[in-house]
Short mmCIF file of C-alpha atoms in Angstrom, two decimals:
data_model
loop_
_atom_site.label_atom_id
_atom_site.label_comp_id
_atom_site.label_asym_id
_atom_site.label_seq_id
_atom_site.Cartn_x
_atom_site.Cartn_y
_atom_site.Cartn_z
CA UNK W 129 227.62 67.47 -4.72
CA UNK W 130 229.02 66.62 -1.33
CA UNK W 131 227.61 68.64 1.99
CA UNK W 132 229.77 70.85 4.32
CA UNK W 133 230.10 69.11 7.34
CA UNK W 134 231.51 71.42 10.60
CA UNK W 135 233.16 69.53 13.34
CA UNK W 136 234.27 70.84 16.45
CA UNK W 137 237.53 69.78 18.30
CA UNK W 138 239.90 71.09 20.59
CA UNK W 139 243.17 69.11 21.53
CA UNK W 140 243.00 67.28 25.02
CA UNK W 141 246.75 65.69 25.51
CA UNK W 142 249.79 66.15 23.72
CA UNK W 143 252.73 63.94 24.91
CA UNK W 144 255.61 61.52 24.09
CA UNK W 145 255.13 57.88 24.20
CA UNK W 146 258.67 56.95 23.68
CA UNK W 147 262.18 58.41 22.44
CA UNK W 148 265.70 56.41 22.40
CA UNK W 149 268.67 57.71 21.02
CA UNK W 150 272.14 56.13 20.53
CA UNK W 151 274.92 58.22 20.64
CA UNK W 152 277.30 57.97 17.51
CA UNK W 153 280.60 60.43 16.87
CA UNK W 154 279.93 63.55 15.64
CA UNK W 155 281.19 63.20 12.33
CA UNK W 156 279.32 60.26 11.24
CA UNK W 157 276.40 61.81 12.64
CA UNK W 158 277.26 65.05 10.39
CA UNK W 159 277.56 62.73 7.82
CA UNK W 160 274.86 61.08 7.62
CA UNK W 161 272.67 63.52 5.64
CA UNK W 162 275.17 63.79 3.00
CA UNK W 163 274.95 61.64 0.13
CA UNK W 164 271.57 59.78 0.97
CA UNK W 165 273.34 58.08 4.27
CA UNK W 166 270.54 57.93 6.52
CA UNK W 167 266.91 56.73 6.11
CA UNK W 168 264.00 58.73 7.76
CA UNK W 169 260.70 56.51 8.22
CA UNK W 170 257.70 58.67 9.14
CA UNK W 171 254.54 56.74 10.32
CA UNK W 172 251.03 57.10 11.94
CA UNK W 173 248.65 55.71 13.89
CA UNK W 174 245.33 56.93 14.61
CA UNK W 175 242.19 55.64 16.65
CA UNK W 176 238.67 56.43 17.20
CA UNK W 177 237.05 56.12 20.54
CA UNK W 178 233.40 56.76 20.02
CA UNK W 179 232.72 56.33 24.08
CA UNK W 180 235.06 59.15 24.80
CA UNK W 181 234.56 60.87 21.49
CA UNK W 182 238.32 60.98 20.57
CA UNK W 183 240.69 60.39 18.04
CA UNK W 184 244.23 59.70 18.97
CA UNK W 185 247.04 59.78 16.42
CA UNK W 186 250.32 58.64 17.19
CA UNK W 187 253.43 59.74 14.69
CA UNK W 188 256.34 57.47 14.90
CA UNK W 189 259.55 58.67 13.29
CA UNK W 190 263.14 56.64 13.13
CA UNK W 191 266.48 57.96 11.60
CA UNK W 192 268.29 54.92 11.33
CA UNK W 193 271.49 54.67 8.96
CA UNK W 194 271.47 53.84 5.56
CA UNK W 195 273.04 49.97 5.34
CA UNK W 196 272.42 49.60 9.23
CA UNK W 197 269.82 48.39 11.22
CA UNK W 198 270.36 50.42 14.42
CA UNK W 199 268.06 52.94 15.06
CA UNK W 200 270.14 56.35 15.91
CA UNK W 201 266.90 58.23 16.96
CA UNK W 202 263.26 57.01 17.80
CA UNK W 203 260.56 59.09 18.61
CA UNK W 204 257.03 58.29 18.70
CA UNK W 205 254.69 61.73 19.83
CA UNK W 206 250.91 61.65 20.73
CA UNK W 207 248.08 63.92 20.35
CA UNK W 208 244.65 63.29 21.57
CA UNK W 209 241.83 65.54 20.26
CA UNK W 210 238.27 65.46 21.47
CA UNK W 211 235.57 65.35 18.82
CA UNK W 212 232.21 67.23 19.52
CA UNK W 213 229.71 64.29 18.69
CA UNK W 214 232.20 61.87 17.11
CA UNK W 215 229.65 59.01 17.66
CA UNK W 216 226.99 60.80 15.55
CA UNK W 217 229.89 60.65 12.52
CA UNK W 218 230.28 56.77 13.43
CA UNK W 219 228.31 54.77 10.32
CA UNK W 220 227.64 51.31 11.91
CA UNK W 221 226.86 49.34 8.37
CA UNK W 222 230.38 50.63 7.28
CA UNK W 223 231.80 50.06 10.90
CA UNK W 224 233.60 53.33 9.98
CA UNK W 225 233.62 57.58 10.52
CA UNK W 226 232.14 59.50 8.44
CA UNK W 227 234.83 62.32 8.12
CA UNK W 228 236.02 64.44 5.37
CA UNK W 229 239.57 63.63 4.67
CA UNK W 230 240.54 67.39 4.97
CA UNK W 231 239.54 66.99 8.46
CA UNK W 232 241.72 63.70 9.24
CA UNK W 233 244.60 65.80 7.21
CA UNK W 234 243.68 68.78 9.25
CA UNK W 235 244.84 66.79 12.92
CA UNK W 236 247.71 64.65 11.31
CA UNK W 237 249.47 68.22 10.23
CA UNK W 238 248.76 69.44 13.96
CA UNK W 239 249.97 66.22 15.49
CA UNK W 240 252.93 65.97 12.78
CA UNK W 241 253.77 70.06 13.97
CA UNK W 242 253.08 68.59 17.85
CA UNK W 243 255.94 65.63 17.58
CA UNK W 244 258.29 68.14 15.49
CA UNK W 245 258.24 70.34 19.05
CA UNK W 246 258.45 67.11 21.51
CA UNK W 247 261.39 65.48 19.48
CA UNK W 248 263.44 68.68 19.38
CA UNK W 249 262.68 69.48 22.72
CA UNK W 250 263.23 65.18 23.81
CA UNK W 251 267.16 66.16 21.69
CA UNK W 252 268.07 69.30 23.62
CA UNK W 253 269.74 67.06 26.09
CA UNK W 254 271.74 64.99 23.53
CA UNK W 255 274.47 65.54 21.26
CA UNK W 256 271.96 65.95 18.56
CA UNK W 257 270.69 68.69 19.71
CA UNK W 258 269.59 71.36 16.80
CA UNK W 259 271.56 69.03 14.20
CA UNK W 260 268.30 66.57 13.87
CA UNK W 261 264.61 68.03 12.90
CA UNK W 262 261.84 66.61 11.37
CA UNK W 263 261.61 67.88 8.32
CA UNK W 264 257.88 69.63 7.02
CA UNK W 265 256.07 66.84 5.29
CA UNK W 266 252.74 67.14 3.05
CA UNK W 267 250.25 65.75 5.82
CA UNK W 268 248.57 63.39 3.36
CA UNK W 269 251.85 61.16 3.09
CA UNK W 270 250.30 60.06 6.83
CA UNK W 271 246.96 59.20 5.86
CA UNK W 272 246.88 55.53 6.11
CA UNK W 273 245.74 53.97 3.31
CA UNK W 274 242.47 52.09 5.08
CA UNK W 275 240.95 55.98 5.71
CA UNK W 276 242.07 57.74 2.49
CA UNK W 277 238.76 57.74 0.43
CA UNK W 278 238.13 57.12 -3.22
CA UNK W 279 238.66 60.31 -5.17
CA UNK W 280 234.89 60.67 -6.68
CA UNK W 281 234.17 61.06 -2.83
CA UNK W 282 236.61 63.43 -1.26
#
């Protein structure tokens, strides 16, 4: 039987670390999500900072087309949430956090939702402008593996 643990939080930045976008002719752009023509890569980041009680998770998200190695768009977005008592969560023979994984889902579907908004809003001044959105993912396809816990303990 596992016990209910309540954390508080409350989001302290949200921001973009970097966007690049390379301007390609309408139609192939149009084209690429026809047929399976482009490649979306979705990945996170996140880190703990027990001094400042924070956990900062960085999604990184490339559309790049499908045979090619040039990135078309490139977006990475940040959120930075502070933790009531994160250090108290810290387990110092594991080296690790003690947090539910529902929580760690919890801030990668807010931060996920967060770099949606800034890479729609970084494309309102390209060509791509409403034509490229992040799609809605399942938040536990950004878990990284190294923090996803054995089932018997979730």
């Amino acid at each position: 039987m596992s016990k209910e643990i309540k954390i508080g939080y409350r989001i302290l930045k949200i921001h973009t670390k970097s966007f690049s976008v390379n301007d390609i002719p309408e139609e192939q752009f149009n084209s690429l999500f026809n047929n399976g023509n482009s490649i979306l890569n979705i990945g996170s980041n996140i880190n703990f900072d027990k001094d400042k009680s924070t956990i900062t998770i960085d999604i990184q998200t490339s559309l790049t087309k499908k045979g090619e190695n040039k990135q078309i768009v490139s977006h990475s977005g940040r959120t930075v949430f502070l933790i009531n008592e994160l250090g108290k969560l810290f387990n110092s023979k594991e080296n690790s956090y003690d947090l539910p994984n529902n929580f760690l889902l919890q801030l990668l579907g807010i931060s996920f939702s967060h770099s949606r908004a800034l890479l729609s809003t970084e494309l309102q001044s390209t060509v791509y402008a409403d034509k490229f959105i992040l799609p809605v993912v399942n938040p536990s396809i950004l878990l990284p593996k190294n923090l996803q816990q054995p089932e018997r303990e979730k």
